[in-house]
GROMACS .gro file of C-alpha atoms in nm:
model
  462
    1UNK     CA    1  -1.137   0.288  -1.360
    2UNK     CA    2  -1.101   0.628  -1.193
    3UNK     CA    3  -1.396   0.554  -0.966
    4UNK     CA    4  -1.238   0.226  -0.858
    5UNK     CA    5  -0.916   0.412  -0.786
    6UNK     CA    6  -1.106   0.670  -0.584
    7UNK     CA    7  -1.261   0.397  -0.371
    8UNK     CA    8  -0.921   0.235  -0.325
    9UNK     CA    9  -0.769   0.558  -0.205
   10UNK     CA   10  -1.063   0.637   0.019
   11UNK     CA   11  -1.020   0.298   0.183
   12UNK     CA   12  -0.652   0.367   0.225
   13UNK     CA   13  -0.720   0.695   0.401
   14UNK     CA   14  -0.984   0.546   0.629
   15UNK     CA   15  -0.755   0.267   0.743
   16UNK     CA   16  -0.441   0.478   0.766
   17UNK     CA   17  -0.314   0.337   0.439
   18UNK     CA   18  -0.337  -0.019   0.562
   19UNK     CA   19  -0.519  -0.285   0.361
   20UNK     CA   20  -0.875  -0.355   0.467
   21UNK     CA   21  -1.025  -0.681   0.582
   22UNK     CA   22  -1.240  -0.922   0.382
   23UNK     CA   23  -1.416  -1.257   0.368
   24UNK     CA   24  -1.434  -1.598   0.227
   25UNK     CA   25  -1.587  -1.931   0.171
   26UNK     CA   26  -1.495  -2.265   0.316
   27UNK     CA   27  -1.605  -2.567   0.513
   28UNK     CA   28  -1.796  -2.470   0.825
   29UNK     CA   29  -1.615  -2.582   1.139
   30UNK     CA   30  -1.876  -2.489   1.400
   31UNK     CA   31  -2.248  -2.507   1.470
   32UNK     CA   32  -2.343  -2.185   1.295
   33UNK     CA   33  -2.658  -1.986   1.270
   34UNK     CA   34  -2.770  -1.924   0.913
   35UNK     CA   35  -2.653  -1.614   0.735
   36UNK     CA   36  -2.915  -1.340   0.715
   37UNK     CA   37  -3.172  -1.394   0.443
   38UNK     CA   38  -3.191  -1.166   0.145
   39UNK     CA   39  -3.565  -1.097   0.160
   40UNK     CA   40  -3.503  -0.761   0.328
   41UNK     CA   41  -3.269  -0.651   0.052
   42UNK     CA   42  -3.426  -0.763  -0.277
   43UNK     CA   43  -3.216  -0.759  -0.591
   44UNK     CA   44  -3.483  -0.577  -0.788
   45UNK     CA   45  -3.509  -0.856  -1.042
   46UNK     CA   46  -3.651  -1.207  -1.038
   47UNK     CA   47  -3.312  -1.365  -1.091
   48UNK     CA   48  -3.158  -1.641  -0.883
   49UNK     CA   49  -2.793  -1.556  -0.834
   50UNK     CA   50  -2.727  -1.824  -0.572
   51UNK     CA   51  -2.613  -2.112  -0.795
   52UNK     CA   52  -2.760  -2.364  -0.558
   53UNK     CA   53  -2.668  -2.174  -0.242
   54UNK     CA   54  -2.302  -2.101  -0.317
   55UNK     CA   55  -2.365  -1.726  -0.347
   56UNK     CA   56  -2.594  -1.471  -0.187
   57UNK     CA   57  -2.892  -1.374  -0.400
   58UNK     CA   58  -2.720  -1.052  -0.507
   59UNK     CA   59  -2.593  -0.964  -0.852
   60UNK     CA   60  -2.218  -0.945  -0.894
   61UNK     CA   61  -2.047  -0.612  -0.844
   62UNK     CA   62  -2.122  -0.389  -1.142
   63UNK     CA   63  -2.341  -0.668  -1.276
   64UNK     CA   64  -2.041  -0.897  -1.329
   65UNK     CA   65  -2.128  -1.256  -1.235
   66UNK     CA   66  -1.759  -1.316  -1.171
   67UNK     CA   67  -1.778  -1.072  -0.877
   68UNK     CA   68  -2.056  -1.223  -0.663
   69UNK     CA   69  -2.062  -1.251  -0.285
   70UNK     CA   70  -2.032  -1.607  -0.148
   71UNK     CA   71  -2.290  -1.735   0.100
   72UNK     CA   72  -2.142  -1.777   0.450
   73UNK     CA   73  -2.260  -1.904   0.784
   74UNK     CA   74  -2.176  -1.722   1.105
   75UNK     CA   75  -2.159  -1.816   1.469
   76UNK     CA   76  -2.304  -1.472   1.547
   77UNK     CA   77  -2.398  -1.154   1.364
   78UNK     CA   78  -2.101  -0.966   1.509
   79UNK     CA   79  -1.729  -0.999   1.461
   80UNK     CA   80  -1.446  -0.843   1.660
   81UNK     CA   81  -1.165  -0.628   1.527
   82UNK     CA   82  -0.861  -0.534   1.737
   83UNK     CA   83  -0.691  -0.218   1.611
   84UNK     CA   84  -0.495   0.088   1.712
   85UNK     CA   85  -0.705   0.319   1.491
   86UNK     CA   86  -0.965   0.559   1.627
   87UNK     CA   87  -1.313   0.401   1.655
   88UNK     CA   88  -1.476   0.675   1.446
   89UNK     CA   89  -1.280   0.561   1.144
   90UNK     CA   90  -1.455   0.225   1.162
   91UNK     CA   91  -1.802   0.369   1.212
   92UNK     CA   92  -1.812   0.538   0.872
   93UNK     CA   93  -2.117   0.391   0.703
   94UNK     CA   94  -1.949   0.280   0.384
   95UNK     CA   95  -1.940  -0.100   0.410
   96UNK     CA   96  -2.259  -0.143   0.212
   97UNK     CA   97  -2.229  -0.514   0.133
   98UNK     CA   98  -2.133  -0.599   0.491
   99UNK     CA   99  -2.444  -0.427   0.621
  100UNK     CA  100  -2.699  -0.500   0.349
  101UNK     CA  101  -2.590  -0.841   0.223
  102UNK     CA  102  -2.446  -1.012   0.530
  103UNK     CA  103  -2.624  -0.816   0.803
  104UNK     CA  104  -2.315  -0.802   1.023
  105UNK     CA  105  -2.196  -0.550   1.278
  106UNK     CA  106  -1.843  -0.488   1.405
  107UNK     CA  107  -1.715  -0.479   1.761
  108UNK     CA  108  -1.405  -0.260   1.742
  109UNK     CA  109  -1.153  -0.284   2.025
  110UNK     CA  110  -0.906   0.005   2.020
  111UNK     CA  111  -0.572  -0.007   2.202
  112UNK     CA  112  -0.260   0.206   2.192
  113UNK     CA  113  -0.027   0.121   1.904
  114UNK     CA  114   0.246   0.027   2.150
  115UNK     CA  115   0.014  -0.224   2.323
  116UNK     CA  116  -0.154  -0.390   2.027
  117UNK     CA  117   0.069  -0.699   1.993
  118UNK     CA  118   0.063  -0.763   2.368
  119UNK     CA  119  -0.316  -0.727   2.371
  120UNK     CA  120  -0.355  -0.962   2.076
  121UNK     CA  121  -0.135  -1.231   2.229
  122UNK     CA  122  -0.306  -1.201   2.567
  123UNK     CA  123  -0.650  -1.225   2.404
  124UNK     CA  124  -0.560  -1.539   2.211
  125UNK     CA  125  -0.402  -1.702   2.515
  126UNK     CA  126  -0.707  -1.611   2.722
  127UNK     CA  127  -0.945  -1.772   2.474
  128UNK     CA  128  -1.096  -1.440   2.367
  129UNK     CA  129  -0.920  -1.393   2.038
  130UNK     CA  130  -1.031  -1.110   1.809
  131UNK     CA  131  -1.159  -1.233   1.476
  132UNK     CA  132  -0.932  -0.981   1.306
  133UNK     CA  133  -0.615  -0.805   1.416
  134UNK     CA  134  -0.487  -0.495   1.239
  135UNK     CA  135  -0.109  -0.506   1.233
  136UNK     CA  136   0.190  -0.584   1.015
  137UNK     CA  137   0.243  -0.946   0.920
  138UNK     CA  138   0.466  -1.103   1.190
  139UNK     CA  139   0.595  -1.456   1.120
  140UNK     CA  140   0.671  -1.508   1.491
  141UNK     CA  141   0.299  -1.479   1.576
  142UNK     CA  142   0.232  -1.759   1.329
  143UNK     CA  143   0.520  -1.975   1.447
  144UNK     CA  144   0.398  -1.944   1.805
  145UNK     CA  145   0.046  -2.047   1.709
  146UNK     CA  146  -0.139  -1.720   1.764
  147UNK     CA  147  -0.281  -1.689   1.410
  148UNK     CA  148  -0.511  -1.896   1.193
  149UNK     CA  149  -0.469  -1.915   0.814
  150UNK     CA  150  -0.725  -1.719   0.617
  151UNK     CA  151  -0.743  -1.987   0.349
  152UNK     CA  152  -0.940  -2.209   0.588
  153UNK     CA  153  -1.226  -1.958   0.555
  154UNK     CA  154  -1.162  -1.756   0.239
  155UNK     CA  155  -1.204  -1.888  -0.115
  156UNK     CA  156  -0.925  -1.721  -0.309
  157UNK     CA  157  -1.040  -1.875  -0.636
  158UNK     CA  158  -1.331  -1.629  -0.654
  159UNK     CA  159  -1.320  -1.354  -0.913
  160UNK     CA  160  -1.310  -1.090  -0.640
  161UNK     CA  161  -0.942  -1.181  -0.600
  162UNK     CA  162  -0.838  -1.174  -0.965
  163UNK     CA  163  -0.648  -0.844  -0.944
  164UNK     CA  164  -0.466  -0.940  -0.623
  165UNK     CA  165  -0.332  -1.287  -0.695
  166UNK     CA  166   0.030  -1.178  -0.745
  167UNK     CA  167   0.015  -0.972  -0.427
  168UNK     CA  168  -0.126  -1.266  -0.231
  169UNK     CA  169   0.158  -1.490  -0.345
  170UNK     CA  170   0.412  -1.239  -0.213
  171UNK     CA  171   0.282  -1.282   0.143
  172UNK     CA  172   0.233  -1.658   0.142
  173UNK     CA  173   0.400  -1.827   0.439
  174UNK     CA  174   0.434  -2.198   0.511
  175UNK     CA  175   0.198  -2.268   0.225
  176UNK     CA  176  -0.084  -2.054   0.369
  177UNK     CA  177  -0.216  -1.698   0.367
  178UNK     CA  178  -0.185  -1.563   0.720
  179UNK     CA  179  -0.220  -1.198   0.624
  180UNK     CA  180  -0.478  -1.046   0.396
  181UNK     CA  181  -0.567  -0.722   0.221
  182UNK     CA  182  -0.810  -0.587  -0.035
  183UNK     CA  183  -0.578  -0.352  -0.220
  184UNK     CA  184  -0.212  -0.329  -0.313
  185UNK     CA  185  -0.067   0.014  -0.235
  186UNK     CA  186   0.197   0.125  -0.483
  187UNK     CA  187   0.176   0.500  -0.429
  188UNK     CA  188   0.439   0.547  -0.158
  189UNK     CA  189   0.732   0.668  -0.372
  190UNK     CA  190   0.584   0.866  -0.659
  191UNK     CA  191   0.776   1.137  -0.842
  192UNK     CA  192   0.559   1.448  -0.868
  193UNK     CA  193   0.675   1.731  -1.091
  194UNK     CA  194   0.571   2.088  -1.156
  195UNK     CA  195   0.496   2.124  -1.527
  196UNK     CA  196   0.527   2.504  -1.520
  197UNK     CA  197   0.888   2.485  -1.402
  198UNK     CA  198   0.979   2.249  -1.683
  199UNK     CA  199   0.803   2.473  -1.936
  200UNK     CA  200   0.980   2.785  -1.810
  201UNK     CA  201   1.320   2.616  -1.820
  202UNK     CA  202   1.248   2.448  -2.156
  203UNK     CA  203   1.335   2.108  -2.014
  204UNK     CA  204   1.213   1.769  -2.123
  205UNK     CA  205   0.967   1.642  -1.859
  206UNK     CA  206   0.993   1.316  -1.661
  207UNK     CA  207   0.684   1.194  -1.848
  208UNK     CA  208   0.858   1.250  -2.182
  209UNK     CA  209   1.154   1.047  -2.064
  210UNK     CA  210   0.914   0.780  -1.939
  211UNK     CA  211   0.730   0.767  -2.272
  212UNK     CA  212   1.064   0.722  -2.449
  213UNK     CA  213   1.159   0.435  -2.215
  214UNK     CA  214   1.447   0.641  -2.079
  215UNK     CA  215   1.323   0.737  -1.732
  216UNK     CA  216   1.602   0.606  -1.510
  217UNK     CA  217   1.835   0.712  -1.230
  218UNK     CA  218   2.071   0.888  -1.470
  219UNK     CA  219   1.808   1.096  -1.649
  220UNK     CA  220   1.641   1.196  -1.322
  221UNK     CA  221   1.975   1.303  -1.173
  222UNK     CA  222   2.054   1.511  -1.479
  223UNK     CA  223   1.707   1.668  -1.475
  224UNK     CA  224   1.746   1.756  -1.106
  225UNK     CA  225   2.068   1.943  -1.183
  226UNK     CA  226   1.915   2.121  -1.482
  227UNK     CA  227   1.604   2.226  -1.291
  228UNK     CA  228   1.796   2.371  -0.994
  229UNK     CA  229   1.791   2.752  -1.012
  230UNK     CA  230   2.023   2.970  -0.803
  231UNK     CA  231   1.976   3.303  -0.983
  232UNK     CA  232   2.173   3.516  -0.736
  233UNK     CA  233   2.450   3.260  -0.689
  234UNK     CA  234   2.431   3.264  -0.309
  235UNK     CA  235   2.434   2.885  -0.282
  236UNK     CA  236   2.069   2.871  -0.172
  237UNK     CA  237   1.861   2.784  -0.481
  238UNK     CA  238   1.532   2.955  -0.545
  239UNK     CA  239   1.419   2.631  -0.708
  240UNK     CA  240   1.552   2.289  -0.615
  241UNK     CA  241   1.549   2.030  -0.889
  242UNK     CA  242   1.450   1.755  -0.648
  243UNK     CA  243   1.317   1.703  -0.296
  244UNK     CA  244   1.307   1.377  -0.112
  245UNK     CA  245   1.035   1.289   0.135
  246UNK     CA  246   1.011   0.913   0.068
  247UNK     CA  247   1.350   0.741   0.060
  248UNK     CA  248   1.273   0.365   0.026
  249UNK     CA  249   1.200   0.409  -0.344
  250UNK     CA  250   1.575   0.419  -0.403
  251UNK     CA  251   1.655   0.059  -0.314
  252UNK     CA  252   1.315  -0.076  -0.417
  253UNK     CA  253   1.375   0.061  -0.767
  254UNK     CA  254   1.674  -0.173  -0.784
  255UNK     CA  255   1.437  -0.465  -0.728
  256UNK     CA  256   1.532  -0.529  -0.366
  257UNK     CA  257   1.383  -0.477  -0.025
  258UNK     CA  258   1.643  -0.445   0.251
  259UNK     CA  259   1.500  -0.771   0.378
  260UNK     CA  260   1.335  -0.994   0.121
  261UNK     CA  261   1.053  -1.208   0.256
  262UNK     CA  262   0.957  -1.541   0.103
  263UNK     CA  263   0.753  -1.851   0.182
  264UNK     CA  264   1.066  -2.013   0.321
  265UNK     CA  265   1.212  -1.730   0.524
  266UNK     CA  266   1.398  -1.404   0.463
  267UNK     CA  267   1.716  -1.275   0.298
  268UNK     CA  268   1.921  -0.982   0.427
  269UNK     CA  269   2.003  -0.767   0.123
  270UNK     CA  270   2.205  -0.498   0.299
  271UNK     CA  271   2.527  -0.617   0.132
  272UNK     CA  272   2.374  -0.692  -0.208
  273UNK     CA  273   2.512  -0.530  -0.522
  274UNK     CA  274   2.167  -0.392  -0.609
  275UNK     CA  275   2.120  -0.209  -0.278
  276UNK     CA  276   2.479  -0.078  -0.291
  277UNK     CA  277   2.418   0.061  -0.639
  278UNK     CA  278   2.090   0.222  -0.529
  279UNK     CA  279   2.251   0.382  -0.225
  280UNK     CA  280   2.531   0.522  -0.440
  281UNK     CA  281   2.264   0.683  -0.658
  282UNK     CA  282   2.103   0.822  -0.342
  283UNK     CA  283   2.436   0.962  -0.224
  284UNK     CA  284   2.512   1.123  -0.560
  285UNK     CA  285   2.167   1.276  -0.609
  286UNK     CA  286   2.066   1.371  -0.256
  287UNK     CA  287   2.400   1.436  -0.085
  288UNK     CA  288   2.657   1.537  -0.346
  289UNK     CA  289   2.487   1.725  -0.629
  290UNK     CA  290   2.347   2.023  -0.439
  291UNK     CA  291   2.020   1.992  -0.631
  292UNK     CA  292   1.813   1.822  -0.360
  293UNK     CA  293   1.615   1.960  -0.069
  294UNK     CA  294   1.618   1.681   0.187
  295UNK     CA  295   1.377   1.631   0.477
  296UNK     CA  296   1.049   1.476   0.579
  297UNK     CA  297   0.779   1.702   0.434
  298UNK     CA  298   0.804   1.967   0.164
  299UNK     CA  299   0.444   1.980   0.047
  300UNK     CA  300   0.422   2.354   0.107
  301UNK     CA  301   0.744   2.426  -0.083
  302UNK     CA  302   0.639   2.209  -0.375
  303UNK     CA  303   0.301   2.382  -0.388
  304UNK     CA  304   0.478   2.720  -0.387
  305UNK     CA  305   0.684   2.632  -0.695
  306UNK     CA  306   1.016   2.598  -0.509
  307UNK     CA  307   1.071   2.233  -0.609
  308UNK     CA  308   1.071   2.090  -0.961
  309UNK     CA  309   1.044   1.718  -0.870
  310UNK     CA  310   0.930   1.571  -0.540
  311UNK     CA  311   0.947   1.208  -0.430
  312UNK     CA  312   0.651   1.157  -0.197
  313UNK     CA  313   0.354   0.937  -0.115
  314UNK     CA  314   0.023   0.959  -0.301
  315UNK     CA  315  -0.176   1.130  -0.029
  316UNK     CA  316   0.058   1.430  -0.029
  317UNK     CA  317  -0.130   1.577  -0.322
  318UNK     CA  318  -0.426   1.654  -0.097
  319UNK     CA  319  -0.226   1.971  -0.031
  320UNK     CA  320  -0.213   2.073  -0.396
  321UNK     CA  321  -0.573   2.143  -0.491
  322UNK     CA  322  -0.492   2.442  -0.710
  323UNK     CA  323  -0.213   2.258  -0.888
  324UNK     CA  324  -0.438   1.961  -0.956
  325UNK     CA  325  -0.716   2.190  -1.074
  326UNK     CA  326  -0.477   2.370  -1.309
  327UNK     CA  327  -0.313   2.039  -1.403
  328UNK     CA  328   0.031   2.179  -1.328
  329UNK     CA  329   0.127   1.874  -1.121
  330UNK     CA  330   0.191   1.541  -1.290
  331UNK     CA  331   0.356   1.222  -1.174
  332UNK     CA  332   0.567   0.930  -1.289
  333UNK     CA  333   0.692   0.620  -1.107
  334UNK     CA  334   1.025   0.619  -0.932
  335UNK     CA  335   1.285   0.590  -1.211
  336UNK     CA  336   1.429   0.250  -1.289
  337UNK     CA  337   1.779   0.125  -1.236
  338UNK     CA  338   1.967   0.184  -1.566
  339UNK     CA  339   2.075  -0.181  -1.550
  340UNK     CA  340   1.713  -0.301  -1.533
  341UNK     CA  341   1.462  -0.357  -1.812
  342UNK     CA  342   1.159  -0.309  -1.583
  343UNK     CA  343   1.026  -0.065  -1.328
  344UNK     CA  344   1.028  -0.208  -0.978
  345UNK     CA  345   0.772  -0.051  -0.744
  346UNK     CA  346   0.744  -0.119  -0.376
  347UNK     CA  347   0.409  -0.254  -0.275
  348UNK     CA  348   0.238  -0.261   0.060
  349UNK     CA  349  -0.006  -0.547   0.095
  350UNK     CA  350  -0.174  -0.736   0.378
  351UNK     CA  351  -0.196  -0.639   0.743
  352UNK     CA  352  -0.497  -0.820   0.884
  353UNK     CA  353  -0.451  -1.152   1.059
  354UNK     CA  354  -0.702  -1.384   1.221
  355UNK     CA  355  -0.675  -1.499   1.580
  356UNK     CA  356  -0.606  -1.869   1.629
  357UNK     CA  357  -0.929  -1.928   1.823
  358UNK     CA  358  -1.149  -1.676   1.644
  359UNK     CA  359  -1.511  -1.703   1.758
  360UNK     CA  360  -1.660  -1.590   1.427
  361UNK     CA  361  -1.405  -1.644   1.149
  362UNK     CA  362  -1.664  -1.629   0.873
  363UNK     CA  363  -1.773  -1.292   1.006
  364UNK     CA  364  -1.419  -1.166   0.950
  365UNK     CA  365  -1.427  -1.329   0.607
  366UNK     CA  366  -1.748  -1.143   0.526
  367UNK     CA  367  -1.575  -0.811   0.599
  368UNK     CA  368  -1.303  -0.897   0.347
  369UNK     CA  369  -1.546  -1.002   0.076
  370UNK     CA  370  -1.765  -0.699   0.140
  371UNK     CA  371  -1.477  -0.456   0.103
  372UNK     CA  372  -1.374  -0.616  -0.226
  373UNK     CA  373  -1.734  -0.612  -0.350
  374UNK     CA  374  -1.788  -0.248  -0.257
  375UNK     CA  375  -1.462  -0.157  -0.427
  376UNK     CA  376  -1.585  -0.295  -0.758
  377UNK     CA  377  -1.953  -0.210  -0.727
  378UNK     CA  378  -1.943   0.143  -0.864
  379UNK     CA  379  -2.282   0.140  -1.036
  380UNK     CA  380  -2.436   0.380  -0.785
  381UNK     CA  381  -2.129   0.600  -0.758
  382UNK     CA  382  -2.193   0.950  -0.888
  383UNK     CA  383  -1.927   1.051  -1.137
  384UNK     CA  384  -1.773   1.369  -1.002
  385UNK     CA  385  -1.561   1.624  -1.178
  386UNK     CA  386  -1.212   1.701  -1.056
  387UNK     CA  387  -1.338   2.038  -0.937
  388UNK     CA  388  -1.604   1.872  -0.720
  389UNK     CA  389  -1.361   1.621  -0.575
  390UNK     CA  390  -1.099   1.882  -0.495
  391UNK     CA  391  -1.363   2.105  -0.337
  392UNK     CA  392  -1.462   1.815  -0.112
  393UNK     CA  393  -1.102   1.767  -0.003
  394UNK     CA  394  -1.021   1.490  -0.247
  395UNK     CA  395  -0.796   1.486  -0.545
  396UNK     CA  396  -0.841   1.495  -0.917
  397UNK     CA  397  -0.956   1.238  -1.168
  398UNK     CA  398  -0.640   1.310  -1.366
  399UNK     CA  399  -0.420   1.213  -1.071
  400UNK     CA  400  -0.621   0.891  -1.034
  401UNK     CA  401  -0.560   0.807  -1.398
  402UNK     CA  402  -0.188   0.881  -1.371
  403UNK     CA  403  -0.149   0.659  -1.065
  404UNK     CA  404  -0.325   0.371  -1.237
  405UNK     CA  405  -0.110   0.410  -1.548
  406UNK     CA  406   0.217   0.473  -1.373
  407UNK     CA  407   0.192   0.228  -1.083
  408UNK     CA  408  -0.026  -0.059  -1.199
  409UNK     CA  409   0.056  -0.114  -1.566
  410UNK     CA  410   0.208  -0.440  -1.682
  411UNK     CA  411   0.562  -0.304  -1.700
  412UNK     CA  412   0.569  -0.258  -1.320
  413UNK     CA  413   0.708  -0.537  -1.100
  414UNK     CA  414   0.601  -0.516  -0.734
  415UNK     CA  415   0.849  -0.567  -0.451
  416UNK     CA  416   0.688  -0.636  -0.114
  417UNK     CA  417   0.739  -0.370   0.154
  418UNK     CA  418   0.892  -0.545   0.457
  419UNK     CA  419   1.036  -0.277   0.684
  420UNK     CA  420   0.754  -0.308   0.938
  421UNK     CA  421   0.767  -0.688   0.942
  422UNK     CA  422   1.131  -0.677   1.049
  423UNK     CA  423   1.114  -0.352   1.250
  424UNK     CA  424   1.380  -0.182   1.039
  425UNK     CA  425   1.273   0.170   1.132
  426UNK     CA  426   1.532   0.190   1.410
  427UNK     CA  427   1.807   0.170   1.147
  428UNK     CA  428   1.678   0.457   0.932
  429UNK     CA  429   1.920   0.702   1.089
  430UNK     CA  430   2.222   0.490   0.996
  431UNK     CA  431   2.092   0.405   0.650
  432UNK     CA  432   1.972   0.747   0.534
  433UNK     CA  433   2.179   0.995   0.736
  434UNK     CA  434   2.506   0.806   0.730
  435UNK     CA  435   2.576   0.913   0.369
  436UNK     CA  436   2.522   1.277   0.471
  437UNK     CA  437   2.801   1.232   0.725
  438UNK     CA  438   3.036   1.101   0.458
  439UNK     CA  439   3.012   0.735   0.556
  440UNK     CA  440   3.057   0.495   0.261
  441UNK     CA  441   2.772   0.253   0.206
  442UNK     CA  442   3.003  -0.046   0.247
  443UNK     CA  443   3.081   0.067   0.603
  444UNK     CA  444   2.714   0.133   0.685
  445UNK     CA  445   2.608  -0.205   0.545
  446UNK     CA  446   2.881  -0.389   0.735
  447UNK     CA  447   2.769  -0.231   1.061
  448UNK     CA  448   2.393  -0.262   1.020
  449UNK     CA  449   2.368  -0.603   0.847
  450UNK     CA  450   2.437  -0.811   1.163
  451UNK     CA  451   2.172  -0.615   1.352
  452UNK     CA  452   1.922  -0.688   1.076
  453UNK     CA  453   2.017  -1.056   1.093
  454UNK     CA  454   1.909  -1.048   1.456
  455UNK     CA  455   1.579  -0.882   1.360
  456UNK     CA  456   1.518  -1.160   1.108
  457UNK     CA  457   1.591  -1.423   1.374
  458UNK     CA  458   1.343  -1.261   1.614
  459UNK     CA  459   1.078  -1.225   1.341
  460UNK     CA  460   1.084  -1.600   1.278
  461UNK     CA  461   1.124  -1.702   1.641
  462UNK     CA  462   0.921  -2.003   1.750
   0.00000   0.00000   0.00000
């Protein structure tokens, strides 16, 4: 499992924490050339894996017949990807199945982030649509006819999708899958803690509260107060009980996104009781208690032992090699709402769409399938120690295991991340800094909610 997690996180880093592309099966709608034969890449055994031509003559990932690559037919041996990422990130020779099984190459078109939607629309309208477009899922692009549904080309019944079915349902729109991904990211609001600080202060750890089923807003707030140390009483603690670098975990832990997306449309939750309760918790913990160091990035301070608990994204721990090596950093999920019986975690999933007049849709589908296959096919992966991984700039096996346990276990309920879909970033100042200025949440919500309603209208514009 840790090797699968390592591959997941490597993919996240390569694609700037955005889900990768993939492939599928379906009725051919063109006059294709045959997919590359498998003679050049023998399986090493006289076994027919094709099942009458449905699959490539490759064994399933890790030898599992439920994880085989479907046979596809392409209009060419190249597919086009439009992205804002640097080209070098797409030239890393890690897509083994794409290269060896399907024999495909990628034509990567890179544009500035600010120009990517305009470029995509212009390409589709000009009849030169990219096969894949790397961007947030935008309902308006679908409503205006710029996107094709992946389910015309991808067979989601295949075993390669088994772990992602719930995530796929969360992004279904108008009965189809217009956005796709090969991983669900749930590591954006983790609570890291320094075990040495808790030992020195003789405090129960977040993990102990979690194991007892009592890790919630109240226990975390109390721990933050207990772990704050101001030895000289000058009002500037030597150790802060908590630091906040990833704020959305607050309202997601109440089971709500600020805007909730569904197959039918969207709901503005700014005035909901759940969000109001979460924002009151935020105000109490971060603004009022004096136990929180607030800002965008406190990796250095956490690594120096100046913070007991730190809410941050998974990749932050790349900065804490010594702590990982010494196993003095551990993590738990964002605490649950005391009124909830489950842990809600916010989940990022899906960001690749297909152009409406894609020239090689099955080529794009092959990229998706290949990424899924490579993710599972760990047979040739060399098991590395935590020391080796940290030395190479990675993170530890122990952190991998904790993320899998804390973010992906059955007691976690995912809530789809939607801020990019509805362009909510421009309201972050009002939402997160308003409480620091003494503004009640009811006033903030009343002011911002109508503006979000307009964002929802624009997102679904036809």
